[in-house]
Coordinates of C-alpha atoms in Angstrom, one line a residue:
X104 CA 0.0 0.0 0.0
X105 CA 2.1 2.5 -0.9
X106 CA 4.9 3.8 1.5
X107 CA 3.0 3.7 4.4
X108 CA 4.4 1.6 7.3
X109 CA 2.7 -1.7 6.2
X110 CA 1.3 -3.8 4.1
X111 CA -2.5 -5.1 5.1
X112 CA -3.4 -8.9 3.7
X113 CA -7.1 -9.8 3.3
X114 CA -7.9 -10.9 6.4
X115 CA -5.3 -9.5 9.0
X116 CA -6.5 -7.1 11.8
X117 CA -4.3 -4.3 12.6
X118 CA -4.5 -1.7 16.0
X119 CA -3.3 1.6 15.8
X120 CA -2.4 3.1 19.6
X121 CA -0.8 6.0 20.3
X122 CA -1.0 8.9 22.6
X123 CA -3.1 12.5 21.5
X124 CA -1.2 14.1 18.7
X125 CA 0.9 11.2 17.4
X126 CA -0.1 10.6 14.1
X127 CA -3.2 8.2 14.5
X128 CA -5.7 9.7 12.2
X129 CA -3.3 11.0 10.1
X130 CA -1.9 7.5 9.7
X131 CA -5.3 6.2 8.7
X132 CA -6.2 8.9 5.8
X133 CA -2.9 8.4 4.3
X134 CA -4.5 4.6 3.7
X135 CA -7.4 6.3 2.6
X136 CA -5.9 8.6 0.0
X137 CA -3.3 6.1 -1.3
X138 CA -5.1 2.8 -0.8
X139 CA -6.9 1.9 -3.8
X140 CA -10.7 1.4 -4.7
X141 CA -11.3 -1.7 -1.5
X142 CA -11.6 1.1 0.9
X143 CA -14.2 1.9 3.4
X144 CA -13.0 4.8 6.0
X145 CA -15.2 5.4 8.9
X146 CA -14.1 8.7 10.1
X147 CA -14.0 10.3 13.5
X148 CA -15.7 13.1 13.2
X149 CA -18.4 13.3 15.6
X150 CA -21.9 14.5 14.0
X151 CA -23.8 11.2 12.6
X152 CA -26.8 13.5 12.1
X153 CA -29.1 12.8 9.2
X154 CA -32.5 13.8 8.3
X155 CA -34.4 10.5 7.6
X156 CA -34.4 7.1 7.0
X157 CA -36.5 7.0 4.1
X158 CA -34.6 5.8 1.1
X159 CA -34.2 8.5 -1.4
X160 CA -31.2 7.1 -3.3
X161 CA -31.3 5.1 -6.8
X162 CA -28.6 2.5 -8.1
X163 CA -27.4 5.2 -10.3
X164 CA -27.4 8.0 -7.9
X165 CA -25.6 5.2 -5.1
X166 CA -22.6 4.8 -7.8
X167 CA -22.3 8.6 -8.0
X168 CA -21.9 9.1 -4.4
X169 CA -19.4 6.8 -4.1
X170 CA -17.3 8.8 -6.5
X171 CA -17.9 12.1 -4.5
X172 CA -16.6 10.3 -1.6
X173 CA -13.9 9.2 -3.1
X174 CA -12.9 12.6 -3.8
X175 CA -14.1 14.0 -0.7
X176 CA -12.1 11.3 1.4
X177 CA -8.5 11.8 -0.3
X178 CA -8.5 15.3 -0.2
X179 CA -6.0 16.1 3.2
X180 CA -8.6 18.3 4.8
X181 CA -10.9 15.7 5.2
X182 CA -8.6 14.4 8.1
X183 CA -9.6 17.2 10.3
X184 CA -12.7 19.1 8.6
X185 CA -16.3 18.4 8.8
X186 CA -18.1 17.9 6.0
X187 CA -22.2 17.2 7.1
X188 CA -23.3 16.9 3.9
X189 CA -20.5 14.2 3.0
X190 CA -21.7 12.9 6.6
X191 CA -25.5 12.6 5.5
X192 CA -25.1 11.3 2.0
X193 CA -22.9 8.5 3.6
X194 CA -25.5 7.2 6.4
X195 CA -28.1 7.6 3.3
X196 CA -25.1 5.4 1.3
X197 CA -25.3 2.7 3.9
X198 CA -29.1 2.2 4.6
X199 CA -29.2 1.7 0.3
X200 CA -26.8 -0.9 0.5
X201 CA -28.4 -2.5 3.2
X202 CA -32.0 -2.3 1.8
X203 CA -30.1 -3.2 -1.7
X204 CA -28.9 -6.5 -0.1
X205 CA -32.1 -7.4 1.4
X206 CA -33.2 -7.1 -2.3
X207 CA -31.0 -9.1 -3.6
X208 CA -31.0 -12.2 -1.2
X209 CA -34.9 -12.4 -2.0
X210 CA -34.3 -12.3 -5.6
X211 CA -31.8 -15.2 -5.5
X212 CA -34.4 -16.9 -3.6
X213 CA -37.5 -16.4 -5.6
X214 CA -34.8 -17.3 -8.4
X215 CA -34.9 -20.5 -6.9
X216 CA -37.8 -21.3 -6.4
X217 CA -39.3 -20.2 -9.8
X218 CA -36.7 -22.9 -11.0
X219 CA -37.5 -25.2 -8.7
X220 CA -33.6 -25.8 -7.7
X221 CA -32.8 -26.5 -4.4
X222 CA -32.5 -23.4 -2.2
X223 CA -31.4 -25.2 1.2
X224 CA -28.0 -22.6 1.2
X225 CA -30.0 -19.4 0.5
X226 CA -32.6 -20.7 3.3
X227 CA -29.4 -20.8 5.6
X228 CA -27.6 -17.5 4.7
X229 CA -28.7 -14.8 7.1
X230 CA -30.8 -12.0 5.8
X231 CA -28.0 -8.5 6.1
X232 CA -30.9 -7.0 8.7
X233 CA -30.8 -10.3 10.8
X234 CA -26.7 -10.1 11.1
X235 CA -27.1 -6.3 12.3
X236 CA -29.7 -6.5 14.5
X237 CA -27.6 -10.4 15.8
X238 CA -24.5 -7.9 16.1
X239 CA -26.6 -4.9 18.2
X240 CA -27.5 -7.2 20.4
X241 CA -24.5 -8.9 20.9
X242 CA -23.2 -5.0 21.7
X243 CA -26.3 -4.5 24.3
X244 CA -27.8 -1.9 21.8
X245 CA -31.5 -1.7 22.9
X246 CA -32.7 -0.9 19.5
X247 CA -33.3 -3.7 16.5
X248 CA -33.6 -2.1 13.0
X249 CA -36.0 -3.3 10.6
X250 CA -36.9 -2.4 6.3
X251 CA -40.2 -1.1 5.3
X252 CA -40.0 -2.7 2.1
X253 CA -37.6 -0.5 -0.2
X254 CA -38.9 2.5 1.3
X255 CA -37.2 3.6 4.2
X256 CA -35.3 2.1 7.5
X257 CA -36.8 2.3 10.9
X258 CA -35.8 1.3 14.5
X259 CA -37.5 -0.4 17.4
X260 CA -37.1 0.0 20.8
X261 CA -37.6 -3.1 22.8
X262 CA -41.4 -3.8 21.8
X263 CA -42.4 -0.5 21.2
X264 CA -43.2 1.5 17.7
X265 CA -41.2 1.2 14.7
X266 CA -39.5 4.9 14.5
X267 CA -37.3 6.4 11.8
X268 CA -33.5 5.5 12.7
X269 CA -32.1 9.5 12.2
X270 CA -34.0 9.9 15.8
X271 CA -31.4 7.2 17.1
X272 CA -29.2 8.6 19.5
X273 CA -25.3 9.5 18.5
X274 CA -24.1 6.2 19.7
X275 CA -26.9 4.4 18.1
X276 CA -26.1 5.6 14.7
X277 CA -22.3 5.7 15.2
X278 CA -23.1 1.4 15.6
X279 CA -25.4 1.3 13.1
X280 CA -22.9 3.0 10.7
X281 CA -20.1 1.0 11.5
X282 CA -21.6 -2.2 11.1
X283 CA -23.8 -1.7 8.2
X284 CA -20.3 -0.6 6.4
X285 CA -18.5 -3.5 7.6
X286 CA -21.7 -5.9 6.7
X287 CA -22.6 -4.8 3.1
X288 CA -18.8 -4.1 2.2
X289 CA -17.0 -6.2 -0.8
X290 CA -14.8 -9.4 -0.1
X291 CA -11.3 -7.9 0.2
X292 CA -12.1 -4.8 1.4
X293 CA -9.9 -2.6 3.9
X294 CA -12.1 -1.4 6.4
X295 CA -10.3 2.1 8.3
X296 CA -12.0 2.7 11.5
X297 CA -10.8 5.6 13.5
X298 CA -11.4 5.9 17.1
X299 CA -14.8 4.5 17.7
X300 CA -14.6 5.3 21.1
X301 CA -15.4 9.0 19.8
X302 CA -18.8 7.7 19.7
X303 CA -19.5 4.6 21.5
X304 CA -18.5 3.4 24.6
X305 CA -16.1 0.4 25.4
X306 CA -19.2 -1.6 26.6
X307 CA -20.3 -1.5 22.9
X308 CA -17.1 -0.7 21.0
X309 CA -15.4 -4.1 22.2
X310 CA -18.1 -6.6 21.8
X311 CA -19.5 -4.9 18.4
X312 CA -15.7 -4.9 17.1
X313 CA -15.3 -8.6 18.2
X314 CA -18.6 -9.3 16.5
X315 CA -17.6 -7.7 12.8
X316 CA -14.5 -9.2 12.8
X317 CA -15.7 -13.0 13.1
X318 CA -18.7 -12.0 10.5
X319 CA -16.3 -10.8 7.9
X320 CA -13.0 -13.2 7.9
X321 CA -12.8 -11.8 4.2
X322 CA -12.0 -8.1 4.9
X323 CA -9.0 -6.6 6.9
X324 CA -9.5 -3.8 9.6
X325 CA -7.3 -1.0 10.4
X326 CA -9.1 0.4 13.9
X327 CA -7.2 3.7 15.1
X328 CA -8.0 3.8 18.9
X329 CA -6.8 5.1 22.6
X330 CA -8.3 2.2 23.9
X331 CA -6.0 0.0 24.2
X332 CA -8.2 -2.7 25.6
X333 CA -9.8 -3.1 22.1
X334 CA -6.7 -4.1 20.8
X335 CA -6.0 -6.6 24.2
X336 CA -9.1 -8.2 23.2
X337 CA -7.7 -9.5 19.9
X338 CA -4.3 -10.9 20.8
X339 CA -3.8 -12.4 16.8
X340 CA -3.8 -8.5 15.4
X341 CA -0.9 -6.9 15.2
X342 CA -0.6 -3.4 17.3
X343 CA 1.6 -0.4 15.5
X344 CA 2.1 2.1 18.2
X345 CA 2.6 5.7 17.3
X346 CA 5.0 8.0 18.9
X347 CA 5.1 11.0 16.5
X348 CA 4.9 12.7 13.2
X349 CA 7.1 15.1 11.4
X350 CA 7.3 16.4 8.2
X351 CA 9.3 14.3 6.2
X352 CA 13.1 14.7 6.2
X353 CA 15.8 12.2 4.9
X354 CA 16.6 9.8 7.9
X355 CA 18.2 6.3 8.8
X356 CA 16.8 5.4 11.5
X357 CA 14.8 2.5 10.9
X358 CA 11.5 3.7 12.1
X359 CA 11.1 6.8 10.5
X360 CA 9.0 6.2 7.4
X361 CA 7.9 8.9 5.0
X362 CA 4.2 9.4 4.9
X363 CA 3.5 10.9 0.9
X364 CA 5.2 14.0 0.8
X365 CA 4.8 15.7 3.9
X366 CA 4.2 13.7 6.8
X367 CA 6.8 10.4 8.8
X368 CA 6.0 8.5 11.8
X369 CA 8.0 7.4 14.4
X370 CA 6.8 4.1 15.8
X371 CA 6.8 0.9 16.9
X372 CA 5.2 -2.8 15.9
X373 CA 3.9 -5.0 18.7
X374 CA 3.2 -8.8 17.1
X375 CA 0.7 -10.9 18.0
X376 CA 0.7 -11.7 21.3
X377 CA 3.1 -9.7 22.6
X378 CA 2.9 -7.8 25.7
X379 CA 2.3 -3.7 25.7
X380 CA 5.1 -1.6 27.3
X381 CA 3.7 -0.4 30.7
X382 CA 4.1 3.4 30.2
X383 CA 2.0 3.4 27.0
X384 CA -0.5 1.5 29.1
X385 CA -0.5 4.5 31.5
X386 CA -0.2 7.0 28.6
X387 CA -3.0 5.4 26.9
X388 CA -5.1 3.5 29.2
X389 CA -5.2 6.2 32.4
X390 CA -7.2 4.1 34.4
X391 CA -7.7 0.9 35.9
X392 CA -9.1 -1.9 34.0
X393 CA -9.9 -5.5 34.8
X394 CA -8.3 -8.2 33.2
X395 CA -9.0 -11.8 33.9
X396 CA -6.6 -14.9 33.7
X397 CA -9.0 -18.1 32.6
X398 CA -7.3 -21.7 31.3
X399 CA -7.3 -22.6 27.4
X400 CA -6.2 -21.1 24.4
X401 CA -7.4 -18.0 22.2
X402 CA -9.3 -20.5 20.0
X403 CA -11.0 -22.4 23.2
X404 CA -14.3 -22.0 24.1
X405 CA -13.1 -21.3 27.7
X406 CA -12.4 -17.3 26.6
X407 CA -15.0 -17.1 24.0
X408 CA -17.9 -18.3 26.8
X409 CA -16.3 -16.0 29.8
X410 CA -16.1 -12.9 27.4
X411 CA -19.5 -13.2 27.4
X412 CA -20.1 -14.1 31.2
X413 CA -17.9 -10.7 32.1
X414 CA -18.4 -8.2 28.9
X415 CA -16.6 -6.0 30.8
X416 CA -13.4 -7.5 31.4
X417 CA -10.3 -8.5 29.4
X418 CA -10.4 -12.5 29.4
X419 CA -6.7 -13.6 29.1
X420 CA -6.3 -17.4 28.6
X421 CA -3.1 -18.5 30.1
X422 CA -2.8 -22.2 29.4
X423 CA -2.7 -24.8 32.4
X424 CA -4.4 -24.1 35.8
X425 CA -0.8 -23.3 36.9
X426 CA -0.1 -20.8 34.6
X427 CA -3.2 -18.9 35.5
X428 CA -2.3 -19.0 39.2
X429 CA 1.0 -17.7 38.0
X430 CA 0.3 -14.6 36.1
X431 CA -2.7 -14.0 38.6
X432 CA 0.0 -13.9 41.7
X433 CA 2.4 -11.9 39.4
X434 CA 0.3 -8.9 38.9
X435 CA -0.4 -9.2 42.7
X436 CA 2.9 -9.3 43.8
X437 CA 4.4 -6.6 41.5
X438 CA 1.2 -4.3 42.1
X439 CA 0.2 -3.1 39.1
X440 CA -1.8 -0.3 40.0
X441 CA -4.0 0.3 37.2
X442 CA -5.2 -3.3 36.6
X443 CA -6.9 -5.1 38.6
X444 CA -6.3 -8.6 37.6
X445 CA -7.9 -12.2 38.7
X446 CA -7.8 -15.8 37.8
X447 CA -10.5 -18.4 37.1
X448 CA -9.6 -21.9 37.2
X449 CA -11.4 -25.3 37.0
X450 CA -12.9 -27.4 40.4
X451 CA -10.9 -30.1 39.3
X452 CA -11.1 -31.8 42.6
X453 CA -9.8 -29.4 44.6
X454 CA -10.6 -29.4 48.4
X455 CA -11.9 -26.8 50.1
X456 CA -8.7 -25.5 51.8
X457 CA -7.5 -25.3 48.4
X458 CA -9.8 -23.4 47.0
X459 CA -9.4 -20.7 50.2
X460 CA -5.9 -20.6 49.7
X461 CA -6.3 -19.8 46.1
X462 CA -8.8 -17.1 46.5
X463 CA -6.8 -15.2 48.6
X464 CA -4.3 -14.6 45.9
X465 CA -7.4 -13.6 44.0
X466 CA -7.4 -16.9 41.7
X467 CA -11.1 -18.0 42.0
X468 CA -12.2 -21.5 41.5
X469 CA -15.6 -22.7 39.2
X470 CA -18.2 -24.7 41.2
X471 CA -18.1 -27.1 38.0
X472 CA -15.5 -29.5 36.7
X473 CA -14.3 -27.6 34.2
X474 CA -16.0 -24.6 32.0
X475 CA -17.0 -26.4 29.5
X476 CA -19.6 -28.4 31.5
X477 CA -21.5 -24.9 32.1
X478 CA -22.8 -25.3 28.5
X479 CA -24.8 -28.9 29.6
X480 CA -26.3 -27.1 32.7
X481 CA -29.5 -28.0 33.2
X482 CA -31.1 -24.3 33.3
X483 CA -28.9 -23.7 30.4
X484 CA -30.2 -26.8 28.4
X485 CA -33.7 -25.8 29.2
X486 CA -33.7 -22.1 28.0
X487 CA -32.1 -23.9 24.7
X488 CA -34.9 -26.0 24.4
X489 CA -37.1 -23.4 24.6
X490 CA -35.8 -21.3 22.0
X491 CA -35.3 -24.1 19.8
X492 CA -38.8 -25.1 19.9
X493 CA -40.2 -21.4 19.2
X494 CA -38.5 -21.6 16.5
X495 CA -38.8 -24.9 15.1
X496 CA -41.9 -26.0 17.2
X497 CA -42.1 -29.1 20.0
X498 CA -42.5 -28.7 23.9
X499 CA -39.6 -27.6 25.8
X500 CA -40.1 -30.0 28.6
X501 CA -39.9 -33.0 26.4
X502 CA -37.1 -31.6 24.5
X503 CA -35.8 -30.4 27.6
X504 CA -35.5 -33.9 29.2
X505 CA -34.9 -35.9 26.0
X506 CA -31.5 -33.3 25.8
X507 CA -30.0 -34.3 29.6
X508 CA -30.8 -37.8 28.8
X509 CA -28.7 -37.8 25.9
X510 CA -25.7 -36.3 27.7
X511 CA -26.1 -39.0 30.9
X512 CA -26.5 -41.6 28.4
X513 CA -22.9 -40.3 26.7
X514 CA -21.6 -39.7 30.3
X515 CA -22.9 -43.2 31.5
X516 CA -20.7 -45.1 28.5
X517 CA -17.2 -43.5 29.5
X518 CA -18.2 -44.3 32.9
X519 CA -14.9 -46.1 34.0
X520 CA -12.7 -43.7 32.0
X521 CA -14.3 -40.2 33.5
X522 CA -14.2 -42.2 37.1
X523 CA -10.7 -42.9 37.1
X524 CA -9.4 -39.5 35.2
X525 CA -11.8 -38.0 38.8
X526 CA -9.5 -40.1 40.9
X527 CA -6.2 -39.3 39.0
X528 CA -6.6 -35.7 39.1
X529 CA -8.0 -36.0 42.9
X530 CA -4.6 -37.9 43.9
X531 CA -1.9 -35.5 41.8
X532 CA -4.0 -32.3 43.7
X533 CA -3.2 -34.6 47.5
X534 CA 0.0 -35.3 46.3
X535 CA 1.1 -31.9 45.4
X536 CA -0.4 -31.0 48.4
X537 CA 1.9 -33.0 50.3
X538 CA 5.6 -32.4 48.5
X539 CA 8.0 -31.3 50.9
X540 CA 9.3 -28.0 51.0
X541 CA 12.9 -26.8 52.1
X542 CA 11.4 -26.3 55.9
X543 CA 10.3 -29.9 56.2
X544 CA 13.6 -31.5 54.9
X545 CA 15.7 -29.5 57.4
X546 CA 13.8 -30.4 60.3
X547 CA 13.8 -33.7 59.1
X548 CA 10.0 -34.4 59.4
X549 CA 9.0 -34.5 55.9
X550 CA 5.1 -35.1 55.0
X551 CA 3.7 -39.1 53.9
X552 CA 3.1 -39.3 50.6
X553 CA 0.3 -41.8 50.0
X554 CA -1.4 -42.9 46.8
X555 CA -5.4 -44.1 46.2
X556 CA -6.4 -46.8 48.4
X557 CA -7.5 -49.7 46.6
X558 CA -11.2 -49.4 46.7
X559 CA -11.4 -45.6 45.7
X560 CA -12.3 -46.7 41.8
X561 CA -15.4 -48.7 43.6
X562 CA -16.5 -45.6 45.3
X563 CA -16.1 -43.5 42.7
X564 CA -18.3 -46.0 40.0
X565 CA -21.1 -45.8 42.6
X566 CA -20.7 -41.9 43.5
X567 CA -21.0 -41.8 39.4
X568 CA -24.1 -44.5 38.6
X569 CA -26.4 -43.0 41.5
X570 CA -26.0 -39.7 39.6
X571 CA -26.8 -41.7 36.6
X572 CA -29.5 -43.5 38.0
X573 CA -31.2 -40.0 39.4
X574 CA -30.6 -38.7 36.3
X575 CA -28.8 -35.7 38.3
X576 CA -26.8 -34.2 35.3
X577 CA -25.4 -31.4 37.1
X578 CA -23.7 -33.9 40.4
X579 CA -22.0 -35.3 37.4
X580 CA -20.9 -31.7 35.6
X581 CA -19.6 -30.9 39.0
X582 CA -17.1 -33.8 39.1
X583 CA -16.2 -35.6 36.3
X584 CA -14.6 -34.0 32.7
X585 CA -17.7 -33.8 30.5
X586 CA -14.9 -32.0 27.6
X587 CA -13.6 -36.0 27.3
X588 CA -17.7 -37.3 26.6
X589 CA -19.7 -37.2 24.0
X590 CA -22.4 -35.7 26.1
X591 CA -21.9 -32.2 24.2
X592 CA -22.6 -33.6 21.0
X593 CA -25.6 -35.6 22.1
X594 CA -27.5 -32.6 23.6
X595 CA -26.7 -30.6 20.5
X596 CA -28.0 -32.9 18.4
X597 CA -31.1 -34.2 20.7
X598 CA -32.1 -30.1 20.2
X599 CA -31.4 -29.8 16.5
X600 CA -28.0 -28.0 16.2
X601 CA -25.5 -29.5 13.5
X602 CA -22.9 -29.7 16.1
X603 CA -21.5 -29.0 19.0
X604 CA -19.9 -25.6 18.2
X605 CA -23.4 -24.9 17.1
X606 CA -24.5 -25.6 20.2
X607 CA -22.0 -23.8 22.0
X608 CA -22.8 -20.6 20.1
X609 CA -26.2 -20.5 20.7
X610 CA -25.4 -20.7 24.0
X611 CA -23.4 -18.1 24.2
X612 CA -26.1 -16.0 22.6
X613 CA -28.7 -17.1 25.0
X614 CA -26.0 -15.7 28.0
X615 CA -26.0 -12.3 26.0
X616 CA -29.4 -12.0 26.1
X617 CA -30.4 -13.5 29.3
X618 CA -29.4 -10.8 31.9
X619 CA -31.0 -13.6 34.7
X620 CA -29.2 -16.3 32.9
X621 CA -26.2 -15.1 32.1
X622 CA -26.0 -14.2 35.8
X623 CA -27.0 -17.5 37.3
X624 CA -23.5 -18.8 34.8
X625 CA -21.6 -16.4 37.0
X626 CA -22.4 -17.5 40.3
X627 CA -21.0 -20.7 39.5
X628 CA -17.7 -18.6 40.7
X629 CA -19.2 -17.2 43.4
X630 CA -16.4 -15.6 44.6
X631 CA -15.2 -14.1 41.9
X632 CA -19.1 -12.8 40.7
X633 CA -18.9 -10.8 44.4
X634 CA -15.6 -9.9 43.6
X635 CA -16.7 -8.4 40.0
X636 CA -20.6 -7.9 40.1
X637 CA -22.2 -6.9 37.1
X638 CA -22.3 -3.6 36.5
X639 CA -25.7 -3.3 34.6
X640 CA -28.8 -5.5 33.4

């Protein structure tokens, strides 16, 4: 792209951060002006006022305002000057294109059926409404947004009246800007978004951000921000920090890089995954923020399903039980005053002194086996159920039940397996318990080690079948590793998903929604949900 300081591939995510005055915007409309016809810039500028909703524009007159903002958009003032007009024409640019692809997914379907083909894909792709209004709520935006045939675009509040969307507030249409340009935009385009905080707050910006990202895997994203927590939510993006701008002078050092003809940046690149230097923290950040140390990987469902359980916290996965108890005591003990950081790891057998001992260096403990069993919960699996059947029709109750017996029945054939893997883990917890330490050995009374007494597997099998046999799904999601069972699968299935990670998702979806559900989940780390209570409903 030019001589700017990188290159952007199709589907990379990129952070811009940087103190007031050190090039950020700047940065972004030199990719504007110089980055070829696959661009969509959604500027900073604060006014989002437009007159109505109705749709005024034609295909031709659409194509002509894109040309206008073309020029509009690379000439340098429109880095700091306000066009309302340009502002206008562009909201009136997106509700076409969203009305336009409402069009055109109906057309391909009564193409279909007027030739009788089979139209199973086009009855699964998501209408462009359905995905905004899915990504609104996701960003606990009150409003859902509806067409009036080709006519206009109104909004709804809750269940009230249908209104025109230009009396949304300035948040509202900031959102509804942002993601109908991300939604109805080209594969391969660069989307240039420049500090969304501007107009929406964190507790939008982050989940709506997360949101567009996953919905468009075919388009890059250049986000200019001073939150820096956006760009700790996405590890895998790369972070260019900004420390200045100058005009543009010959110069060897390595990180000065012309910008066109009159502008170079000093800065930095962080990689993926690496760690932000703790004075741009305070430069940028400012404040304290909350960050939260949970087991698993970036990909694992154990971040995705506590990002949604605490919105308003950075979920950090860490690995191995131990390594969350490690970075958790590190931030205590170096006291990192402007974070405010906890761990959350499995039960995994842990005793109760355990758990204490852990909670005083603010790791907290789950009341089930592991995360992934809060997905089979029963309260869980019946608020599934019961979406699942207003939507495809049945009775919850029978689905409800036929879903949990699935999941014993899956349970119930690893029996052996998820009884000894209960004892295994229970004896390496005693055992570590028990090591010696330096103190022990030089007083010379060190602490018996003993292993599982020979009848423990018998105790454990009938612990395990009378849960079976009283069909008590959640005594067994408390003790035994439902991740190694089928059980998962089985439930998703028994309620119509395709799989598991279907499952899982929709899930995750009900927790947004569910303000009671969603905080029933988090009292399943009762500690740690006092610690942190929600903020809001």
């Amino acid at each position: 792209m030019g001589d700017v300081p990188f290159e952007i591939q199709p589907d990379e995510r990129v952070f811009v951060l940087g103190a007031n005055g050190t090039g950020k915007s700047a940065l972004l409309h030199k990719l504007v002006r110089e980055g070829g016809p696959k661009i969509r810039w959604v500027d900073a500028q604060r006014a989002i006022g437009f007159e109505t909703g109705a749709i005024s524009m034609t295909a031709a007159s659409r194509q002509q305002a894109e040309k206008r903002f073309r020029s509009l958009e690379r000439n340098y003032r429109a880095r700091y000057f306000e066009d309302l007009g340009y502002k206008s024409q562009r909201v009136s640019a997106a509700l076409f294109d969203l009305v336009d692809a409402e069009v055109q997914r109906a057309q391909r379907i009564t193409a279909a059926f007027d030739e009788r083909v089979d139209a199973s894909d086009l009855r699964a792709e998501e209408a462009a409404i359905a995905r905004l209004n899915r990504m609104l709520s996701s960003a606990r935006l009150p409003i859902s947004i509806e067409v009036d045939g080709i006519r206009a675009v109104n909004a709804r509040r809750g269940d009230g009246p249908p209104f025109d969307v230009a009396a949304l507030s300035d948040g509202q249409r900031a959102a509804l800007l942002l993601a109908a340009t991300v939604l109805t935009a080209e594969p391969g385009t660069v989307v240039l978004i420049d500090e969304p905080e501007r107009h929406l707050h964190r507790a939008i910006s982050a989940p709506l951000l997360r949101d567009l990202f996953a919905e468009r895997p075919d388009c890059a994203f250049v986000v200019s921000t001073h939150e820096i927590d956006l760009a700790a939510d996405h590890p895998e993006a790369r972070v260019l920090l900004t420390r200045d701008y100058r005009p543009a002078v010959e110069s060897e050092d390595a990180h000065a890089i012309v910008g066109g003809n009159v502008e170079a940046w000093d800065f930095d690149w962080l990689e993926s995954g690496t760690d932000l230097p703790d004075d741009l923290r305070r430069d940028v950040l400012g404040a304290r923020r909350r960050v939260l140390f949970v087991e698993g990987t970036q990909t694992s469902h154990d971040r995705a399903l506590y990002a949604v359980l605490f919105p308003d916290v950075s979920v950090v996965p860490k690995g191995t039980a131990a390594d969350v108890i490690a970075a958790t005591r590190a931030f205590r003990d170096n006291v990192l005053h402007w974070l405010d950081a906890r761990g959350l790891i499995d039960r995994d057998e842990r005793d109760e002194a355990t758990v204490a001992a852990l909670q005083a260096d603010n790791v907290h403990v789950l009341a089930l086996n592991a995360v992934e069993a809060l997905h089979l919960h029963p309260h869980v699996v019946a608020a599934i159920a019961a979406r699942q059947c207003a939507f495809m029709g049945g009775d919850p109750t029978t689905r409800t039940q036929e879903a949990v017996a699935a999941a014993i029945a899956e349970l119930a054939a690893e029996r052996d397996r998820l009884c000894a893997r209960a004892i295994e883990v229970a004896v390496q917890n005693e055992v570590k318990s028990r090591l010696p330490t330096w103190k022990n050995l030089l007083e010379g009374d060190p602490p018996a080690i003993t292993v599982a007494p020979a009848g423990r597997l018998d105790a454990e099998r009938a612990t395990f079948q009378a849960a079976v046999e009283n069909r008590d799904l959640l005594a067994l999601l408390v003790r035994y590793k439902v991740r190694e069972s089928g059980a998962a699968a089985a439930a998703a299935k028994t309620l119509k998903f395709r799989n598991a990670s279907d499952y899982c998702a929709a899930v995750r979806k009900l927790l947004a929604d569910d303000v009671s559900m969603r905080r029933e989940m988090r009292n399943l780390a009762p500690t740690l949900a006092i610690a942190w209570p929600e903020s809001s409903a």
